[in-house]
XYZ file of C-alpha atoms in Angstrom:
372
model
C 4.402 -43.813 -4.073
C 7.179 -41.097 -3.181
C 6.372 -37.210 -3.063
C 9.111 -34.863 -3.324
C 8.311 -31.871 -0.911
C 10.567 -28.591 -1.188
C 10.619 -26.149 1.664
C 12.084 -22.618 1.284
C 12.613 -21.030 4.717
C 12.709 -17.089 4.566
C 15.722 -15.082 5.233
C 14.440 -13.004 8.185
C 16.593 -12.754 11.223
C 14.462 -15.376 13.547
C 13.087 -17.579 10.486
C 15.400 -20.587 11.665
C 13.521 -23.273 13.563
C 15.113 -26.423 15.165
C 11.744 -27.747 16.133
C 10.447 -31.059 14.625
C 8.228 -30.338 11.372
C 5.435 -32.772 10.148
C 3.512 -32.712 7.007
C 0.519 -34.567 5.678
C -0.575 -34.678 2.070
C -4.591 -34.554 1.378
C -5.447 -35.223 -1.999
C -8.432 -36.111 -4.100
C -7.991 -39.952 -3.945
C -6.415 -40.065 -0.327
C -3.948 -38.903 2.071
C -0.569 -39.616 3.339
C 0.155 -40.498 7.188
C 1.631 -37.460 9.087
C 5.236 -37.490 8.418
C 7.868 -35.813 9.903
C 10.241 -33.765 7.407
C 13.649 -35.284 7.986
C 16.482 -34.940 5.460
C 20.382 -35.020 4.696
C 21.044 -31.398 6.318
C 19.446 -32.861 9.941
C 18.728 -29.792 12.125
C 20.045 -27.250 9.456
C 16.971 -28.304 7.136
C 15.086 -25.084 8.210
C 17.884 -22.775 8.851
C 17.091 -19.281 7.446
C 17.630 -19.004 3.852
C 17.690 -22.821 3.275
C 15.940 -24.857 0.557
C 15.492 -28.332 1.841
C 14.386 -31.466 0.023
C 12.233 -34.202 1.732
C 10.128 -37.444 0.644
C 7.111 -38.468 1.845
C 5.600 -41.956 0.981
C 2.058 -43.087 0.063
C 0.717 -46.335 -0.507
C -1.114 -45.138 -3.389
C -1.634 -42.484 -5.787
C -3.712 -39.517 -3.807
C -4.449 -37.567 -6.697
C -4.476 -33.903 -7.140
C -3.075 -32.403 -3.869
C -5.611 -30.145 -2.456
C -4.403 -28.983 0.828
C 0.150 -28.308 1.365
C 6.080 -26.712 -3.426
C 5.505 -30.550 -4.300
C 6.648 -32.322 -7.294
C 4.394 -34.969 -7.776
C 5.454 -38.040 -10.128
C 4.893 -39.397 -12.452
C 3.237 -36.651 -14.254
C 5.871 -34.262 -12.596
C 3.255 -31.455 -12.145
C 4.357 -28.926 -9.375
C 1.726 -27.729 -6.920
C 2.807 -24.543 -4.771
C 1.665 -23.881 -1.409
C 2.138 -20.441 -0.457
C 2.040 -19.949 3.485
C 3.800 -16.446 4.396
C 2.952 -16.546 7.893
C 4.337 -17.514 11.360
C 3.258 -20.459 13.179
C 3.818 -19.641 16.796
C 1.319 -22.048 18.306
C 0.916 -25.787 18.465
C -2.458 -26.088 16.532
C -3.005 -27.724 13.129
C -2.726 -25.229 10.241
C -4.264 -25.960 6.670
C -2.670 -24.430 3.880
C -4.535 -24.512 0.261
C -2.757 -25.214 -2.992
C -1.769 -21.576 -4.645
C -3.922 -22.013 -7.442
C -6.795 -19.211 -7.242
C -10.134 -20.588 -7.387
C -13.657 -19.383 -7.240
C -16.124 -20.699 -4.771
C -17.769 -22.429 -7.421
C -14.818 -23.921 -8.824
C -13.734 -25.485 -5.543
C -15.287 -28.874 -5.599
C -13.488 -30.857 -3.015
C -15.327 -30.888 0.398
C -11.829 -30.486 2.139
C -11.065 -27.554 0.080
C -14.435 -25.927 0.680
C -14.253 -26.388 4.331
C -10.562 -25.088 4.359
C -12.193 -21.888 2.692
C -14.830 -21.585 5.158
C -12.629 -21.851 8.311
C -10.044 -19.426 7.013
C -12.884 -16.880 6.277
C -14.037 -17.638 9.756
C -10.587 -17.044 11.287
C -9.786 -13.516 9.362
C -12.936 -12.384 10.324
C -11.943 -12.942 13.942
C -8.641 -11.620 13.481
C -9.638 -8.645 11.711
C -12.543 -7.462 13.241
C -13.947 -3.863 13.609
C -13.441 -1.630 16.924
C -14.723 1.816 17.818
C -11.710 3.531 19.506
C -13.579 6.880 20.408
C -16.750 8.399 18.964
C -16.122 10.403 15.922
C -12.992 8.662 15.012
C -12.587 6.162 12.254
C -13.180 2.659 13.055
C -9.944 0.510 13.640
C -8.730 -2.903 13.964
C -9.943 -4.456 17.451
C -6.627 -5.140 19.421
C -5.504 -5.044 23.183
C -1.866 -4.276 21.522
C 0.957 -5.018 19.128
C 1.410 -8.675 20.349
C -2.438 -9.592 19.677
C -2.470 -8.229 16.247
C -2.123 -11.397 13.447
C 1.435 -12.501 13.383
C 1.729 -11.686 9.824
C 1.077 -7.751 10.172
C 3.188 -7.298 13.209
C 6.380 -5.981 12.789
C 8.996 -8.378 12.194
C 12.146 -8.387 14.257
C 14.316 -6.495 11.687
C 11.618 -4.212 11.388
C 11.111 -3.248 15.098
C 14.799 -2.961 15.275
C 15.142 -0.654 12.364
C 12.032 1.296 13.702
C 13.679 1.807 17.242
C 16.996 2.431 15.746
C 15.378 5.390 13.301
C 13.501 6.807 16.182
C 16.671 6.938 18.582
C 18.805 8.139 15.577
C 16.351 10.665 14.708
C 15.878 12.322 17.826
C 19.492 12.370 18.626
C 20.121 14.180 15.240
C 17.362 16.773 16.114
C 18.903 17.678 19.544
C 22.528 17.914 18.073
C 21.259 20.188 15.690
C 19.429 22.229 18.430
C 16.191 21.241 16.165
C 14.458 19.479 18.891
C 12.798 22.837 20.671
C 12.735 24.773 17.397
C 9.276 26.231 16.590
C 9.820 28.795 13.993
C 8.733 27.889 10.484
C 10.964 27.258 7.375
C 11.185 30.041 4.698
C 12.984 28.432 2.254
C 14.529 25.155 0.790
C 18.007 26.095 2.006
C 16.794 25.675 5.515
C 15.047 22.261 4.970
C 18.281 21.118 3.059
C 20.236 21.700 6.200
C 17.957 19.704 8.235
C 18.044 16.541 5.889
C 21.162 16.931 4.435
C 21.825 13.191 4.677
C 18.589 11.938 3.849
C 18.793 12.097 -0.029
C 18.037 9.677 -2.646
C 18.324 9.894 -6.046
C 14.662 10.307 -6.467
C 14.543 13.037 -3.867
C 17.209 15.147 -5.578
C 15.285 14.696 -9.066
C 12.048 16.028 -7.504
C 14.030 18.658 -5.856
C 15.345 19.943 -9.336
C 11.996 18.968 -11.509
C 9.060 19.512 -9.065
C 7.962 22.832 -10.763
C 7.886 21.369 -14.198
C 4.363 20.696 -15.625
C 5.537 17.277 -17.056
C 6.715 15.997 -13.669
C 3.220 17.207 -12.345
C 1.803 15.368 -14.950
C 4.032 12.332 -14.371
C 2.420 12.088 -10.776
C -0.970 11.140 -11.857
C 0.060 7.911 -13.224
C 3.163 7.412 -10.943
C 2.081 8.840 -7.946
C 0.037 7.375 -4.570
C -3.342 7.245 -6.522
C -2.866 6.363 -10.279
C -6.540 5.192 -10.481
C -8.191 8.405 -10.114
C -7.380 9.950 -13.672
C -9.662 9.460 -16.480
C -9.665 9.833 -20.166
C -11.895 12.512 -21.025
C -14.657 12.441 -23.671
C -16.442 15.410 -22.601
C -16.139 18.301 -20.323
C -18.437 18.362 -16.916
C -20.820 21.209 -16.928
C -19.205 22.773 -13.843
C -15.783 23.238 -15.867
C -16.423 25.874 -18.541
C -13.126 25.082 -20.313
C -12.745 26.429 -23.791
C -10.372 26.053 -27.054
C -9.026 29.630 -26.187
C -8.193 28.956 -22.783
C -6.439 25.818 -23.051
C -4.713 26.239 -26.621
C -4.312 30.040 -26.997
C -2.093 29.273 -30.276
C -4.744 27.663 -31.791
C -2.898 24.734 -33.177
C -5.336 22.132 -31.614
C -8.602 22.152 -30.313
C -10.637 20.044 -27.546
C -12.819 18.084 -29.643
C -10.296 17.027 -31.793
C -7.539 15.929 -28.944
C -10.798 14.399 -26.912
C -11.501 12.283 -30.144
C -7.686 11.491 -30.288
C -7.760 10.075 -26.530
C -5.477 12.709 -25.670
C -7.475 14.820 -23.226
C -7.498 13.537 -19.512
C -9.632 14.748 -16.432
C -8.802 14.377 -12.538
C -11.516 15.571 -10.493
C -11.617 15.655 -6.794
C -15.468 16.461 -6.234
C -15.274 13.812 -3.161
C -13.394 16.580 -1.181
C -15.856 19.070 -1.654
C -17.355 19.898 1.623
C -15.051 17.856 3.935
C -14.184 19.562 7.198
C -10.999 21.131 7.881
C -8.578 21.397 10.880
C -7.805 24.622 12.831
C -4.159 25.107 13.099
C -2.700 27.662 15.194
C -6.046 29.238 15.393
C -6.022 29.534 11.768
C -8.819 27.638 9.610
C -7.492 25.260 7.053
C -8.579 25.172 3.303
C -9.213 22.196 1.676
C -9.774 22.409 -2.099
C -12.010 20.362 -4.550
C -9.986 20.824 -7.844
C -10.722 19.998 -11.310
C -7.379 19.269 -13.280
C -7.199 19.044 -17.155
C -4.176 17.244 -18.829
C -3.206 16.708 -22.362
C -0.912 14.289 -23.852
C 1.512 15.990 -26.074
C 2.969 14.798 -29.269
C 6.173 14.053 -27.514
C 4.133 11.599 -25.229
C 4.384 13.672 -22.017
C 1.206 14.556 -19.735
C 0.791 18.070 -18.851
C -1.595 20.058 -17.035
C -3.670 22.594 -19.085
C -6.380 23.825 -16.813
C -6.773 23.833 -13.241
C -9.961 24.939 -11.414
C -9.833 24.836 -7.505
C -13.421 24.777 -6.407
C -16.420 22.757 -8.090
C -18.692 25.517 -8.859
C -17.098 28.165 -11.348
C -17.744 31.635 -10.378
C -15.889 35.195 -10.665
C -14.026 33.986 -7.301
C -13.087 30.588 -8.990
C -11.140 31.293 -11.970
C -9.593 28.588 -14.356
C -5.670 28.743 -13.822
C -3.536 28.080 -16.972
C 0.124 27.485 -17.827
C 0.261 31.335 -19.434
C -0.583 32.495 -15.719
C 1.916 34.367 -14.020
C 4.455 31.862 -12.691
C 3.637 31.843 -9.237
C -0.086 31.753 -9.794
C 0.020 28.546 -12.043
C 2.679 26.979 -9.539
C 0.345 27.591 -6.672
C -2.823 26.042 -8.159
C -0.496 23.199 -9.031
C 0.341 22.550 -5.356
C -3.132 22.081 -4.140
C -3.425 18.950 -6.092
C -0.642 16.937 -4.505
C -2.139 17.798 -1.149
C -4.966 15.621 -2.021
C -3.595 12.565 -3.254
C -2.907 10.894 0.092
C -6.300 11.394 1.116
C -7.861 9.348 -1.741
C -5.731 6.737 -2.475
C -6.635 3.189 -1.908
C -4.912 1.240 0.879
C -3.109 -1.928 -0.635
C -1.660 -4.910 1.539
C 2.113 -3.859 1.190
C 0.787 -0.621 3.122
C -1.353 -2.293 5.432
C 0.690 -4.853 6.577
C 2.837 -2.273 8.897
C 0.111 0.288 9.088
C -2.186 -1.682 11.646
C 0.430 -1.741 14.361
C 1.802 1.791 13.552
C -1.925 3.037 13.989
C -2.566 1.206 16.993
C 1.143 2.836 18.686
C 0.120 6.200 17.300
C -3.400 5.871 19.037
C -1.717 4.850 22.194
C 1.363 7.195 22.317
C 0.236 10.390 20.337
C -3.121 10.809 21.767
C -2.262 11.946 25.258
C -3.814 10.671 28.362
C -5.604 13.476 29.707
C -7.346 13.969 26.332
C -10.950 12.768 26.199
C -9.834 10.392 23.198
C -7.598 8.310 24.951
C -8.987 4.780 25.843
């Protein structure tokens, strides 16, 4: 019986390989012999961006393929084996069929063995380390090259990183900003520095950042869209009334909450967090509560902001009818909290592990006690 194996080689600069590649199909009822993948394209079969087809012969039907895109005849069902990692050693690597299975659904003994082996290897690759007392734990690594290959900078990323750093430093020197220590006082000064670093999004933000609708938009489209909650009752430490939120009296909180139009974003986890001292000035970190209303125009707008958790005379509730700059200042406290609470996902951690190592190595000075 012949199995058709389809290999897609990535488009990265150094994805091409001219090495001999072998494959072994392991199924529920048997397995194929170790077979070298040779096709009509010859040595170009694994050139970057190439899709190549091969044939693997078995004497009998091996059933459902448990371990390594396969077009299985005669039922023509396709099994996909996502790999997405570099293979730079001479060890045997096992790749499971891409269908997600719970542990209790993984009934084949080789599938269970592969799962246990992968968990063990991942635990060794991504283990915790204490860089210095008082600092958050980090991944255990002796350098960028000892990180798992799939989270290391790719050749393209490394080139881009070095190019961006060198051109950025050169640009700062040409503009005379490399030794500039004075603070920016307006947006025009910022625009002069980043005059060629604009995008459609940055231009839109620059034009609309003061608007309530754009402020509310960020709660669902910003770095942490999972913190906002539909509000069915107000917390006891947020004494908002109908008169405060709807001064014209056209709506009331009870009806709007029943309609599902009132939302709350509570940053109570930030209360009591320590703050830095910058230029001999103690920094301030609020723990705000933000109440938002979905309008008939289907826009999410803030209607009340309290900057601290405990209501008091020195902790007023800010509303859109306050003076322009009081309301704007109250709104600026929210974006500063988003990056502190957002959840790190795989697209972010892919390059963050290496950049964090470089930051610890390069930004923490050798004479400082934190240096390893």
